[in-house]
C-alpha positions as a Python dict, from the first residue, in 0.01 Angstrom:
ca = {
    (1, 'M'): (0, 0, 0),
    (2, 'L'): (-276, -68, 255),
    (3, 'K'): (-549, 69, 28),
    (4, 'I'): (-431, -149, -262),
    (5, 'L'): (-437, -461, -43),
    (6, 'K'): (-792, -386, 64),
    (7, 'Y'): (-907, -371, -297),
    (8, 'F'): (-737, -706, -360),
    (9, 'G'): (-929, -900, -103),
    (10, 'T'): (-845, -840, 263),
    (11, 'I'): (-1221, -800, 316),
    (12, 'K'): (-1351, -1154, 362),
    (13, 'H'): (-1719, -1231, 305),
    (14, 'F'): (-1843, -1460, 583),
    (15, 'K'): (-2167, -1638, 496),
    (16, 'L'): (-2409, -1818, 725),
    (17, 'P'): (-2269, -2175, 723),
    (18, 'D'): (-2458, -2496, 658),
    (19, 'L'): (-2620, -2601, 987),
    (20, 'G'): (-2716, -2951, 872),
    (21, 'E'): (-3050, -3132, 897),
    (22, 'K'): (-3169, -2957, 577),
    (23, 'I'): (-3197, -2626, 765),
    (24, 'K'): (-3245, -2341, 519),
    (25, 'E'): (-3262, -2031, 741),
    (26, 'A'): (-3194, -1905, 1092),
    (27, 'T'): (-3311, -1620, 1313),
    (28, 'I'): (-3038, -1396, 1452),
    (29, 'V'): (-3107, -1386, 1825),
    (30, 'K'): (-2803, -1191, 1947),
    (31, 'W'): (-2493, -1036, 1792),
    (32, 'H'): (-2170, -1081, 1989),
    (33, 'V'): (-1982, -827, 1775),
    (34, 'K'): (-2046, -488, 1623),
    (35, 'E'): (-1882, -308, 1333),
    (36, 'G'): (-1526, -210, 1427),
    (37, 'D'): (-1481, -489, 1684),
    (38, 'K'): (-1174, -711, 1667),
    (39, 'I'): (-1245, -1083, 1640),
    (40, 'S'): (-1034, -1400, 1639),
    (41, 'E'): (-1094, -1721, 1454),
    (42, 'F'): (-1349, -1941, 1636),
    (43, 'D'): (-1478, -1648, 1846),
    (44, 'P'): (-1861, -1630, 1855),
    (45, 'V'): (-2012, -1395, 1598),
    (46, 'A'): (-2380, -1440, 1684),
    (47, 'D'): (-2639, -1662, 1848),
    (48, 'V'): (-2894, -1799, 1604),
    (49, 'S'): (-3203, -2014, 1638),
    (50, 'T'): (-3367, -2239, 1383),
    (51, 'D'): (-3669, -2463, 1388),
    (52, 'K'): (-3446, -2741, 1525),
    (53, 'M'): (-3172, -2584, 1736),
    (54, 'F'): (-3025, -2283, 1915),
    (55, 'T'): (-2653, -2241, 1849),
    (56, 'Q'): (-2360, -2002, 1814),
    (57, 'I'): (-2194, -1914, 1484),
    (58, 'P'): (-1812, -1893, 1522),
    (59, 'S'): (-1588, -1678, 1305),
    (60, 'S'): (-1378, -1839, 1034),
    (61, 'F'): (-1132, -1548, 1026),
    (62, 'T'): (-925, -1322, 1250),
    (63, 'G'): (-961, -950, 1189),
    (64, 'V'): (-1201, -658, 1234),
    (65, 'I'): (-1576, -663, 1175),
    (66, 'H'): (-1626, -445, 869),
    (67, 'K'): (-2000, -487, 811),
    (68, 'R'): (-2299, -671, 957),
    (69, 'Y'): (-2566, -757, 702),
    (70, 'H'): (-2856, -819, 941),
    (71, 'K'): (-3018, -693, 1258),
    (72, 'E'): (-3123, -901, 1558),
    (73, 'Q'): (-3444, -1097, 1493),
    (74, 'D'): (-3379, -1089, 1115),
    (75, 'Q'): (-3405, -1410, 914),
    (76, 'C'): (-3087, -1511, 732),
    (77, 'Q'): (-3070, -1780, 465),
    (78, 'V'): (-2796, -2045, 477),
    (79, 'G'): (-2523, -1929, 235),
    (80, 'E'): (-2634, -1566, 256),
    (81, 'L'): (-2383, -1292, 349),
    (82, 'F'): (-2357, -1269, 728),
    (83, 'V'): (-2067, -1033, 803),
    (84, 'D'): (-1764, -885, 628),
    (85, 'I'): (-1434, -924, 814),
    (86, 'D'): (-1124, -714, 745),
    (87, 'V'): (-864, -984, 804),
    (88, 'D'): (-518, -927, 949),
    (89, 'E'): (-327, -983, 622),
    (90, 'A'): (-286, -612, 557),
    (91, 'S'): (-157, -533, 906),
    (92, 'S'): (93, -821, 895),
    (93, 'L'): (230, -711, 557),
    (94, 'S'): (253, -350, 667),
    (95, 'N'): (508, -451, 934),
    (96, 'H'): (760, -512, 650),
    (97, 'T'): (710, -171, 481),
    (98, 'T'): (901, 148, 557),
    (99, 'Q'): (726, 359, 816),
    (100, 'T'): (599, 688, 673),
    (101, 'T'): (440, 991, 827),
    (102, 'Q'): (113, 914, 656),
    (103, 'Q'): (-133, 746, 892),
    (104, 'P'): (-355, 463, 764),
    (105, 'S'): (-717, 552, 715),
    (106, 'P'): (-923, 445, 1013),
    (107, 'I'): (-1230, 229, 971),
    (108, 'P'): (-1511, 475, 903),
    (109, 'I'): (-1740, 509, 1199),
    (110, 'P'): (-2072, 680, 1142),
    (111, 'K'): (-2118, 1002, 1334),
    (112, 'P'): (-2365, 969, 1617),
    (113, 'Q'): (-2691, 1147, 1562),
    (114, 'I'): (-2819, 1349, 1850),
    (115, 'A'): (-3181, 1259, 1891),
    (116, 'S'): (-3412, 1516, 2040),
    (117, 'K'): (-3628, 1407, 2328),
    (118, 'P'): (-3945, 1263, 2180),
    (119, 'T'): (-4265, 1446, 2249),
    (120, 'P'): (-4540, 1265, 2440),
    (121, 'Q'): (-4739, 1246, 2117),
    (122, 'R'): (-4452, 1070, 1935),
    (123, 'E'): (-4393, 832, 2228),
    (124, 'S'): (-4746, 704, 2196),
    (125, 'L'): (-4682, 611, 1832),
    (126, 'L'): (-4344, 441, 1880),
    (127, 'Q'): (-4277, 182, 2148),
    (128, 'R'): (-3908, 174, 2243),
    (129, 'I'): (-3764, -165, 2344),
    (130, 'S'): (-3411, -303, 2379),
    (131, 'P'): (-3314, -601, 2158),
    (132, 'S'): (-3276, -839, 2456),
    (133, 'A'): (-3614, -733, 2593),
    (134, 'K'): (-3773, -779, 2251),
    (135, 'Y'): (-3634, -1132, 2226),
    (136, 'L'): (-3754, -1220, 2579),
    (137, 'A'): (-4100, -1082, 2504),
    (138, 'Q'): (-4127, -1286, 2183),
    (139, 'L'): (-4000, -1597, 2361),
    (140, 'H'): (-4277, -1575, 2624),
    (141, 'N'): (-4548, -1434, 2393),
    (142, 'I'): (-4573, -1108, 2586),
    (143, 'D'): (-4746, -809, 2425),
    (144, 'I'): (-4501, -521, 2473),
    (145, 'N'): (-4792, -275, 2476),
    (146, 'D'): (-4884, -421, 2816),
    (147, 'V'): (-4539, -349, 2964),
    (148, 'K'): (-4433, -15, 3110),
    (149, 'G'): (-4076, 81, 3019),
    (150, 'T'): (-3845, 219, 3288),
    (151, 'G'): (-3544, 290, 3064),
    (152, 'I'): (-3447, 622, 2905),
    (153, 'Y'): (-3742, 784, 2723),
    (154, 'G'): (-3958, 495, 2845),
    (155, 'T'): (-3753, 222, 2675),
    (156, 'I'): (-3861, -128, 2776),
    (157, 'T'): (-3565, -318, 2922),
    (158, 'K'): (-3504, -686, 2988),
    (159, 'D'): (-3576, -623, 3359),
    (160, 'D'): (-3915, -472, 3268),
    (161, 'I'): (-4010, -792, 3084),
    (162, 'S'): (-3890, -1010, 3374),
    (163, 'N'): (-4078, -799, 3628),
    (164, 'Y'): (-4393, -821, 3416),
    (165, 'Q'): (-4364, -1200, 3406),
    (166, 'N'): (-4337, -1215, 3786),
    (167, 'Q'): (-4652, -1010, 3843),
    (168, 'P'): (-4968, -1192, 3952),
    (169, 'K'): (-5196, -1253, 3658),
    (170, 'Q'): (-5463, -1014, 3788),
    (171, 'Q'): (-5209, -730, 3794),
    (172, 'Q'): (-5102, -776, 3433),
    (173, 'Q'): (-5305, -510, 3260),
    (174, 'T'): (-5412, -570, 2902),
    (175, 'T'): (-5512, -324, 2633),
    (176, 'S'): (-5665, -594, 2412),
    (177, 'T'): (-6028, -541, 2316),
    (178, 'S'): (-6078, -918, 2282),
    (179, 'Q'): (-5986, -1224, 2485),
    (180, 'S'): (-5845, -1391, 2173),
    (181, 'Q'): (-5505, -1319, 2029),
    (182, 'T'): (-5280, -1449, 1753),
    (183, 'I'): (-4960, -1611, 1879),
    (184, 'K'): (-4656, -1643, 1655),
    (185, 'M'): (-4470, -1969, 1696),
    (186, 'S'): (-4109, -1970, 1812),
    (187, 'D'): (-3849, -2136, 1592),
    (188, 'F'): (-3856, -2446, 1811),
    (189, 'Q'): (-4236, -2463, 1793),
    (190, 'K'): (-4212, -2434, 1414),
    (191, 'G'): (-3968, -2726, 1413),
    (192, 'M'): (-4202, -2939, 1624),
    (193, 'Q'): (-4491, -2853, 1392),
    (194, 'K'): (-4294, -2953, 1081),
    (195, 'S'): (-4161, -3282, 1219),
    (196, 'M'): (-4493, -3385, 1377),
    (197, 'T'): (-4685, -3298, 1060),
    (198, 'E'): (-4449, -3528, 872),
    (199, 'S'): (-4481, -3790, 1146),
    (200, 'N'): (-4858, -3784, 1111),
    (201, 'T'): (-4822, -3927, 758),
    (202, 'I'): (-4651, -4241, 898),
    (203, 'P'): (-4867, -4551, 960),
    (204, 'H'): (-4796, -4606, 1330),
    (205, 'L'): (-4800, -4943, 1503),
    (206, 'Y'): (-4840, -4917, 1882),
    (207, 'L'): (-4746, -5165, 2155),
    (208, 'Q'): (-4785, -5106, 2529),
    (209, 'E'): (-4646, -5306, 2819),
    (210, 'E'): (-4577, -5287, 3191),
    (211, 'I'): (-4235, -5360, 3341),
    (212, 'D'): (-4153, -5439, 3703),
    (213, 'V'): (-3849, -5225, 3795),
    (214, 'T'): (-3837, -5318, 4165),
    (215, 'S'): (-3508, -5506, 4127),
    (216, 'L'): (-3373, -5234, 3897),
    (217, 'S'): (-3451, -4976, 4165),
    (218, 'S'): (-3249, -5175, 4421),
    (219, 'F'): (-2966, -5213, 4169),
    (220, 'R'): (-2970, -4837, 4112),
    (221, 'E'): (-2949, -4769, 4486),
    (222, 'E'): (-2630, -4978, 4497),
    (223, 'L'): (-2485, -4784, 4204),
    (224, 'K'): (-2573, -4454, 4371),
    (225, 'K'): (-2337, -4536, 4656),
    (226, 'Q'): (-2055, -4478, 4407),
    (227, 'Q'): (-2213, -4247, 4147),
    (228, 'N'): (-2554, -4086, 4099),
    (229, 'I'): (-2707, -4297, 3822),
    (230, 'T'): (-3059, -4214, 3704),
    (231, 'F'): (-3328, -4454, 3588),
    (232, 'M'): (-3307, -4293, 3244),
    (233, 'T'): (-2941, -4393, 3210),
    (234, 'L'): (-3028, -4756, 3285),
    (235, 'F'): (-3320, -4740, 3039),
    (236, 'I'): (-3088, -4609, 2765),
    (237, 'K'): (-2807, -4861, 2817),
    (238, 'S'): (-3040, -5162, 2843),
    (239, 'F'): (-3226, -5037, 2534),
    (240, 'S'): (-2898, -5035, 2341),
    (241, 'L'): (-2818, -5391, 2455),
    (242, 'A'): (-3156, -5509, 2324),
    (243, 'L'): (-3096, -5330, 1992),
    (244, 'L'): (-2791, -5549, 1933),
    (245, 'Q'): (-3033, -5841, 1888),
    (246, 'F'): (-3290, -5643, 1687),
    (247, 'P'): (-3091, -5400, 1467),
    (248, 'I'): (-3387, -5333, 1236),
    (249, 'L'): (-3535, -5099, 1501),
    (250, 'N'): (-3224, -4882, 1469),
    (251, 'S'): (-3308, -4779, 1113),
    (252, 'T'): (-3405, -4470, 916),
    (253, 'Y'): (-3644, -4454, 624),
    (254, 'D'): (-3673, -4211, 334),
    (255, 'P'): (-4016, -4221, 164),
    (256, 'S'): (-3857, -4101, -161),
    (257, 'A'): (-3688, -4445, -178),
    (258, 'P'): (-3994, -4647, -74),
    (259, 'F'): (-3860, -5002, -98),
    (260, 'Q'): (-3541, -4970, 106),
    (261, 'F'): (-3427, -4849, 448),
    (262, 'I'): (-3093, -4792, 621),
    (263, 'T'): (-2990, -4987, 930),
    (264, 'H'): (-2726, -4817, 1147),
    (265, 'Q'): (-2454, -4987, 1350),
    (266, 'D'): (-2416, -4691, 1584),
    (267, 'H'): (-2688, -4652, 1846),
    (268, 'N'): (-2732, -4272, 1843),
    (269, 'I'): (-3022, -4270, 2087),
    (270, 'S'): (-3231, -3953, 2079),
    (271, 'I'): (-3367, -3828, 2411),
    (272, 'A'): (-3681, -3613, 2413),
    (273, 'M'): (-3614, -3335, 2667),
    (274, 'D'): (-3806, -3044, 2810),
    (275, 'S'): (-3609, -2718, 2790),
    (276, 'P'): (-3671, -2345, 2846),
    (277, 'K'): (-3735, -2318, 2470),
    (278, 'G'): (-3966, -2620, 2454),
    (279, 'L'): (-3916, -2972, 2323),
    (280, 'V'): (-3561, -3058, 2213),
    (281, 'V'): (-3439, -3401, 2099),
    (282, 'P'): (-3059, -3433, 2120),
    (283, 'N'): (-2892, -3772, 2099),
    (284, 'I'): (-2617, -3967, 2272),
    (285, 'K'): (-2375, -4100, 2011),
    (286, 'Q'): (-2260, -4465, 1996),
    (287, 'V'): (-2433, -4581, 2313),
    (288, 'Q'): (-2334, -4941, 2228),
    (289, 'N'): (-1972, -4847, 2307),
    (290, 'L'): (-2040, -4658, 2631),
    (291, 'S'): (-2042, -4777, 2991),
    (292, 'I'): (-2330, -4695, 3225),
    (293, 'L'): (-2121, -4417, 3380),
    (294, 'E'): (-2034, -4272, 3037),
    (295, 'V'): (-2402, -4273, 2937),
    (296, 'Q'): (-2483, -4082, 3256),
    (297, 'Q'): (-2210, -3827, 3182),
    (298, 'Q'): (-2339, -3773, 2828),
    (299, 'L'): (-2695, -3739, 2954),
    (300, 'N'): (-2588, -3477, 3210),
    (301, 'K'): (-2403, -3288, 2937),
    (302, 'L'): (-2706, -3280, 2705),
    (303, 'K'): (-2933, -3168, 2989),
    (304, 'K'): (-2696, -2882, 3077),
    (305, 'L'): (-2664, -2770, 2713),
    (306, 'G'): (-3041, -2785, 2674),
    (307, 'D'): (-3102, -2575, 2986),
    (308, 'E'): (-2849, -2319, 2858),
    (309, 'S'): (-2996, -2324, 2503),
    (310, 'K'): (-2658, -2430, 2364),
    (311, 'L'): (-2747, -2751, 2183),
    (312, 'G'): (-2583, -2751, 1841),
    (313, 'P'): (-2581, -2965, 1526),
    (314, 'N'): (-2345, -3222, 1679),
    (315, 'E'): (-2595, -3296, 1958),
    (316, 'L'): (-2913, -3273, 1749),
    (317, 'N'): (-2824, -3441, 1419),
    (318, 'N'): (-2802, -3808, 1316),
    (319, 'G'): (-3022, -3968, 1581),
    (320, 'T'): (-3130, -4325, 1497),
    (321, 'I'): (-3400, -4415, 1757),
    (322, 'C'): (-3579, -4221, 2030),
    (323, 'I'): (-3673, -4256, 2398),
    (324, 'S'): (-3920, -4014, 2561),
    (325, 'N'): (-3936, -4035, 2940),
    (326, 'I'): (-4259, -3843, 2994),
    (327, 'G'): (-4283, -4007, 3337),
    (328, 'T'): (-4038, -3754, 3482),
    (329, 'I'): (-4331, -3508, 3466),
    (330, 'A'): (-4650, -3718, 3475),
    (331, 'G'): (-4842, -3991, 3297),
    (332, 'T'): (-4835, -4366, 3255),
    (333, 'Y'): (-4921, -4465, 2898),
    (334, 'V'): (-4855, -4234, 2604),
    (335, 'G'): (-4902, -4244, 2225),
    (336, 'P'): (-4560, -4126, 2103),
    (337, 'L'): (-4509, -4001, 1747),
    (338, 'I'): (-4202, -4110, 1552),
    (339, 'L'): (-3931, -3853, 1482),
    (340, 'P'): (-3865, -3888, 1105),
    (341, 'P'): (-3659, -4034, 947),
    (342, 'Q'): (-3637, -4273, 1245),
    (343, 'V'): (-3873, -4572, 1253),
    (344, 'C'): (-3919, -4631, 1627),
    (345, 'I'): (-3983, -4438, 1948),
    (346, 'V'): (-4069, -4554, 2299),
    (347, 'G'): (-4245, -4348, 2566),
    (348, 'I'): (-4184, -4434, 2932),
    (349, 'G'): (-4436, -4347, 3203),
    (350, 'R'): (-4374, -4267, 3567),
    (351, 'V'): (-4283, -4530, 3827),
    (352, 'V'): (-4601, -4640, 4007),
    (353, 'L'): (-4624, -4854, 4321),
    (354, 'Q'): (-4873, -5133, 4246),
    (355, 'P'): (-4978, -5460, 4417),
    (356, 'R'): (-4881, -5773, 4224),
    (357, 'F'): (-4962, -6135, 4309),
    (358, 'I'): (-4627, -6315, 4356),
    (359, 'A'): (-4559, -6651, 4525),
    (360, 'G'): (-4906, -6679, 4672),
    (361, 'S'): (-4939, -6326, 4810),
    (362, 'Y'): (-4977, -5966, 4702),
    (363, 'Q'): (-4658, -5762, 4716),
    (364, 'P'): (-4591, -5393, 4646),
    (365, 'R'): (-4394, -5358, 4322),
    (366, 'K'): (-4252, -5062, 4131),
    (367, 'I'): (-4405, -5060, 3783),
    (368, 'I'): (-4340, -4853, 3471),
    (369, 'Y'): (-4552, -4852, 3156),
    (370, 'T'): (-4389, -4840, 2813),
    (371, 'S'): (-4551, -4736, 2484),
    (372, 'F'): (-4386, -4811, 2151),
    (373, 'G'): (-4466, -4617, 1834),
    (374, 'C'): (-4326, -4784, 1521),
    (375, 'D'): (-4331, -4728, 1146),
    (376, 'H'): (-4546, -5017, 1023),
    (377, 'R'): (-4396, -4985, 674),
    (378, 'I'): (-4069, -5118, 819),
    (379, 'L'): (-4152, -5293, 1147),
    (380, 'D'): (-4412, -5559, 1229),
    (381, 'G'): (-4578, -5631, 1561),
    (382, 'A'): (-4399, -5960, 1627),
    (383, 'T'): (-4055, -5795, 1597),
    (384, 'I'): (-4154, -5517, 1837),
    (385, 'A'): (-4300, -5765, 2085),
    (386, 'R'): (-3981, -5974, 2084),
    (387, 'F'): (-3766, -5665, 2130),
    (388, 'Q'): (-3992, -5553, 2417),
    (389, 'N'): (-3950, -5893, 2588),
    (390, 'T'): (-3569, -5872, 2562),
    (391, 'W'): (-3558, -5516, 2696),
    (392, 'K'): (-3804, -5609, 2971),
    (393, 'Q'): (-3578, -5897, 3081),
    (394, 'Y'): (-3282, -5661, 3120),
    (395, 'L'): (-3488, -5417, 3327),
    (396, 'E'): (-3659, -5675, 3546),
    (397, 'Q'): (-3339, -5878, 3596),
    (398, 'P'): (-3053, -5625, 3593),
    (399, 'E'): (-2800, -5902, 3653),
    (400, 'Q'): (-2878, -6020, 3298),
    (401, 'M'): (-2789, -5673, 3174),
    (402, 'M'): (-2462, -5673, 3368),
    (403, 'V'): (-2360, -6003, 3207),
    (404, 'K'): (-2397, -5845, 2863),
    (405, 'L'): (-2195, -5532, 2942),
    (406, 'K'): (-1845, -5514, 2799),
}
């Protein structure tokens, strides 16, 4: 009875699901299951990376892993076979059959092959490396030929890669005959290349301004007595308030429909973030409906997911406008590039203490510098300047922002 059920479809084909954002393929970074493992619905099957995200693929079935179709670091197309899962239908039906002395056939497990110890000559031709070490080496562009393996038969382990990274540069021996080398881009670097290449086709309009955030800094210090609120949170919420008066900035544009654009009611504000894997741009959904505290909570959540490389489609898709706070690292003015299909981005520089002439005398003031990059096919300079003035008023006079909050 069990064999008949298997022929009639207890083996479920699980394909790589649609990841959104027109993603066509993904790199398998790490398998969480092997053939013969039991798995429940929603359990993680594998970690994958694309040119836009790093995420986990959950199982759609409960059962036993029957077959994996790819190895780690393989490319898999969306819709391509990922794993086969022997679901629990057969075992549940077998509970209603009469028990017999015949035992069900176990899942075939390949017999282990006993490998002879490689000779020194063979070791020189084949570099052994664990999957996790291979991934770490590719992530940091490390030539594995420069790393000495300490595992069995000289296998390079994850610890070997980490120890190599921590060595002083002069101790990192190289076997290269030239100082130049070809570096393969990571999936995230590929994503940045694609989006910025597309962005470079957009006619950009730039506007730069300085904003006095001295009063905002004092306002923030008062808020911090109750809750740690960052400058970025106040920038995001005040930005959303200004968008209510200038909704055209919160638009997306598709060049294939050249004489129309889409304006969005929801302020899904994208935040350019530095992460261990490079630039990521998740977004906070519906900022117009969030309090200052809720914005801070969402920002903390995105930062944590980014640091753990767990940002998924829900965090990365459907952004409508972008803020890049490069000032957390360095810099004052910046020339930001739009993230298509959005039509506006603003870069914020670091807070600088500057003298300003006020009421007959020079006073020390905290100044930030903002740089707008806008799609000139949709937005004109006057609209951007008026939006900038409104946003500036909220930042320089935070009491005006508080009046507008719901």
